[in-house]
PDB file of C-alpha atoms in Angstrom:
ATOM      1  CA  GLN A 939      14.306 -24.871 -28.287  1.00 84.00           C
ATOM      2  CA  VAL A 940      16.601 -21.995 -28.201  1.00 91.00           C
ATOM      3  CA  GLN A 941      18.225 -20.386 -25.205  1.00 94.00           C
ATOM      4  CA  LEU A 942      19.862 -16.936 -25.339  1.00 96.00           C
ATOM      5  CA  VAL A 943      21.894 -15.551 -22.365  1.00 95.00           C
ATOM      6  CA  GLU A 944      22.919 -11.770 -22.745  1.00 95.00           C
ATOM      7  CA  SER A 945      25.333  -9.930 -20.723  1.00 95.00           C
ATOM      8  CA  GLY A 946      27.492  -7.023 -20.801  1.00 96.00           C
ATOM      9  CA  GLY A 947      24.818  -4.115 -19.758  1.00 94.00           C
ATOM     10  CA  GLY A 948      25.762  -1.705 -17.259  1.00 97.00           C
ATOM     11  CA  LEU A 949      26.131   1.907 -16.403  1.00 98.00           C
ATOM     12  CA  VAL A 950      28.621   4.184 -18.584  1.00 98.00           C
ATOM     13  CA  GLN A 951      28.858   7.978 -19.162  1.00 98.00           C
ATOM     14  CA  ALA A 952      28.165   9.668 -22.296  1.00 98.00           C
ATOM     15  CA  GLY A 953      30.768   9.186 -24.808  1.00 98.00           C
ATOM     16  CA  GLY A 954      31.476   5.726 -23.256  1.00 98.00           C
ATOM     17  CA  SER A 955      31.670   2.408 -24.512  1.00 98.00           C
ATOM     18  CA  LEU A 956      29.950  -1.162 -23.669  1.00 98.00           C
ATOM     19  CA  ARG A 957      29.817  -4.517 -25.483  1.00 98.00           C
ATOM     20  CA  LEU A 958      26.955  -6.690 -25.248  1.00 98.00           C
ATOM     21  CA  SER A 959      27.535 -10.588 -25.671  1.00 98.00           C
ATOM     22  CA  CYS A 960      24.451 -13.128 -26.435  1.00 96.00           C
ATOM     23  CA  ALA A 961      25.360 -16.786 -26.059  1.00 95.00           C
ATOM     24  CA  ALA A 962      22.664 -18.898 -27.840  1.00 93.00           C
ATOM     25  CA  SER A 963      22.299 -22.471 -27.352  1.00 89.00           C
ATOM     26  CA  GLY A 964      19.682 -25.241 -28.453  1.00 86.00           C
ATOM     27  CA  SER A 965      18.251 -25.538 -32.192  1.00 75.00           C
ATOM     28  CA  THR A 966      20.331 -22.509 -33.455  1.00 72.00           C
ATOM     29  CA  PHE A 967      21.722 -23.786 -36.559  1.00 68.00           C
ATOM     30  CA  SER A 968      18.970 -23.170 -39.270  1.00 73.00           C
ATOM     31  CA  PHE A 969      18.595 -19.599 -38.251  1.00 85.00           C
ATOM     32  CA  ASN A 970      18.006 -16.871 -40.355  1.00 89.00           C
ATOM     33  CA  ALA A 971      18.927 -13.830 -38.250  1.00 94.00           C
ATOM     34  CA  ILE A 972      20.478 -12.894 -34.869  1.00 95.00           C
ATOM     35  CA  GLY A 973      20.641  -9.685 -33.072  1.00 96.00           C
ATOM     36  CA  TRP A 974      19.523  -6.939 -30.599  1.00 98.00           C
ATOM     37  CA  TYR A 975      16.383  -4.965 -30.035  1.00 98.00           C
ATOM     38  CA  ARG A 976      16.204  -2.215 -27.508  1.00 98.00           C
ATOM     39  CA  GLN A 977      13.169  -0.907 -25.759  1.00 98.00           C
ATOM     40  CA  ALA A 978      13.162   2.371 -23.591  1.00 96.00           C
ATOM     41  CA  PRO A 979      10.552   3.356 -20.833  1.00 91.00           C
ATOM     42  CA  GLY A 980       7.391   4.249 -22.728  1.00 93.00           C
ATOM     43  CA  ASN A 981       8.755   3.424 -26.120  1.00 95.00           C
ATOM     44  CA  GLU A 982       8.388   0.687 -28.505  1.00 96.00           C
ATOM     45  CA  ARG A 983      10.633  -2.400 -29.105  1.00 96.00           C
ATOM     46  CA  GLU A 984      13.261  -1.230 -31.845  1.00 97.00           C
ATOM     47  CA  LEU A 985      15.601  -2.961 -33.844  1.00 97.00           C
ATOM     48  CA  VAL A 986      19.306  -1.928 -33.255  1.00 98.00           C
ATOM     49  CA  ALA A 987      21.254  -4.381 -34.879  1.00 98.00           C
ATOM     50  CA  GLY A 988      21.090  -7.510 -36.637  1.00 97.00           C
ATOM     51  CA  VAL A 989      23.266 -10.010 -38.667  1.00 96.00           C
ATOM     52  CA  SER A 990      22.009 -12.784 -41.451  1.00 93.00           C
ATOM     53  CA  SER A 991      22.834 -16.320 -41.382  1.00 91.00           C
ATOM     54  CA  GLY A 992      25.056 -15.232 -44.415  1.00 91.00           C
ATOM     55  CA  GLY A 993      26.700 -12.339 -42.888  1.00 92.00           C
ATOM     56  CA  SER A 994      24.848  -9.128 -43.761  1.00 95.00           C
ATOM     57  CA  THR A 995      24.221  -6.554 -41.185  1.00 97.00           C
ATOM     58  CA  ASN A 996      21.813  -3.994 -40.840  1.00 97.00           C
ATOM     59  CA  TYR A 997      21.670  -1.050 -38.286  1.00 98.00           C
ATOM     60  CA  ALA A 998      18.997   1.391 -37.021  1.00 98.00           C
ATOM     61  CA  ASP A 999      20.001   4.916 -38.331  1.00 97.00           C
ATOM     62  CA  SER A1000      20.150   6.209 -34.738  1.00 97.00           C
ATOM     63  CA  VAL A1001      23.419   3.525 -34.480  1.00 98.00           C
ATOM     64  CA  LYS A1002      24.847   3.498 -37.695  1.00 98.00           C
ATOM     65  CA  GLY A1003      28.842   4.584 -37.341  1.00 97.00           C
ATOM     66  CA  ARG A1004      28.511   3.945 -33.357  1.00 98.00           C
ATOM     67  CA  PHE A1005      27.588   0.245 -32.909  1.00 98.00           C
ATOM     68  CA  THR A1006      28.932  -2.689 -34.479  1.00 98.00           C
ATOM     69  CA  ILE A1007      27.486  -5.933 -34.499  1.00 98.00           C
ATOM     70  CA  SER A1008      29.570  -9.345 -34.748  1.00 96.00           C
ATOM     71  CA  ARG A1009      29.511 -13.266 -34.360  1.00 93.00           C
ATOM     72  CA  ASP A1010      31.501 -15.491 -33.678  1.00 91.00           C
ATOM     73  CA  ASN A1011      30.351 -18.807 -34.981  1.00 86.00           C
ATOM     74  CA  ALA A1012      32.363 -21.053 -33.070  1.00 88.00           C
ATOM     75  CA  LYS A1013      31.138 -19.849 -30.041  1.00 89.00           C
ATOM     76  CA  ASN A1014      27.313 -19.236 -30.756  1.00 90.00           C
ATOM     77  CA  THR A1015      27.675 -15.646 -29.806  1.00 94.00           C
ATOM     78  CA  VAL A1016      26.986 -12.408 -31.058  1.00 96.00           C
ATOM     79  CA  TYR A1017      28.147  -9.176 -29.854  1.00 97.00           C
ATOM     80  CA  LEU A1018      27.346  -5.769 -30.172  1.00 98.00           C
ATOM     81  CA  GLN A1019      29.805  -3.343 -29.572  1.00 98.00           C
ATOM     82  CA  MET A1020      28.700   0.185 -28.697  1.00 98.00           C
ATOM     83  CA  ASN A1021      30.831   3.346 -28.985  1.00 98.00           C
ATOM     84  CA  SER A1022      30.147   7.130 -28.224  1.00 98.00           C
ATOM     85  CA  LEU A1023      26.845   6.314 -26.194  1.00 98.00           C
ATOM     86  CA  THR A1024      24.439   8.981 -25.250  1.00 98.00           C
ATOM     87  CA  PRO A1025      21.545   8.912 -22.771  1.00 97.00           C
ATOM     88  CA  GLU A1026      19.052   8.238 -25.864  1.00 97.00           C
ATOM     89  CA  ASP A1027      20.659   4.968 -25.997  1.00 98.00           C
ATOM     90  CA  THR A1028      19.444   4.017 -22.354  1.00 98.00           C
ATOM     91  CA  ALA A1029      16.953   1.080 -22.701  1.00 98.00           C
ATOM     92  CA  VAL A1030      16.660  -2.828 -22.214  1.00 98.00           C
ATOM     93  CA  TYR A1031      18.844  -4.348 -24.799  1.00 98.00           C
ATOM     94  CA  TYR A1032      17.138  -7.768 -26.022  1.00 98.00           C
ATOM     95  CA  CYS A1033      18.708 -10.361 -28.276  1.00 97.00           C
ATOM     96  CA  PHE A1034      17.018 -12.187 -30.353  1.00 97.00           C
ATOM     97  CA  LEU A1035      17.106 -15.041 -32.766  1.00 95.00           C
ATOM     98  CA  GLU A1036      15.008 -15.819 -35.890  1.00 94.00           C
ATOM     99  CA  ARG A1037      14.592 -19.158 -37.134  1.00 91.00           C
ATOM    100  CA  LEU A1038      12.351 -21.570 -39.304  1.00 87.00           C
ATOM    101  CA  SER A1039      11.146 -24.656 -37.252  1.00 85.00           C
ATOM    102  CA  ASP A1040      10.695 -28.191 -39.062  1.00 84.00           C
ATOM    103  CA  TYR A1041       7.615 -27.167 -40.260  1.00 87.00           C
ATOM    104  CA  GLY A1042       8.501 -23.888 -42.199  1.00 85.00           C
ATOM    105  CA  LEU A1043       7.095 -21.608 -39.460  1.00 88.00           C
ATOM    106  CA  LEU A1044       9.073 -18.266 -38.729  1.00 89.00           C
ATOM    107  CA  LEU A1045       9.859 -18.089 -35.203  1.00 92.00           C
ATOM    108  CA  VAL A1046      11.641 -15.400 -33.044  1.00 94.00           C
ATOM    109  CA  HIS A1047      13.266 -16.456 -29.532  1.00 95.00           C
ATOM    110  CA  TRP A1048      14.312 -13.737 -27.262  1.00 96.00           C
ATOM    111  CA  GLY A1049      16.645 -13.373 -24.545  1.00 96.00           C
ATOM    112  CA  GLN A1050      15.960 -11.831 -21.074  1.00 96.00           C
ATOM    113  CA  GLY A1051      16.763  -8.526 -21.669  1.00 96.00           C
ATOM    114  CA  THR A1052      20.151  -6.361 -20.367  1.00 97.00           C
ATOM    115  CA  GLN A1053      19.772  -3.041 -18.980  1.00 97.00           C
ATOM    116  CA  VAL A1054      22.039  -0.134 -20.387  1.00 98.00           C
ATOM    117  CA  THR A1055      21.993   2.968 -18.792  1.00 98.00           C
ATOM    118  CA  VAL A1056      24.189   5.899 -20.202  1.00 98.00           C
ATOM    119  CA  SER A1057      24.471   8.985 -17.799  1.00 97.00           C
ATOM    120  CA  SER A1058      25.084  12.600 -18.923  1.00 93.00           C
TER     121      SER A1058
END
């Protein structure tokens, strides 16, 4: 099993910054990717940023140049540094971890979500 615990959300004014953290525990050693999705009210969940086990990163076009994902392997923690926030970034942010099971099945684990609210 995998447990993902997020922290760092909150209320910030437009133009401000926040850093989200996601601490992973359990069967994380064989993961494919880890990162962040977000979901705003009335919208589908969308990928924000992810980092592969090899260190490759990808970002949603809407956050490129503003958000940075990073990983601390020693702490089994992934971070999302969010700068120049806009009200459109308001959403619940979910940490995810994608891995292969012992039987070769692709599994996706989710954190409980952390609210990010950006006021104008």
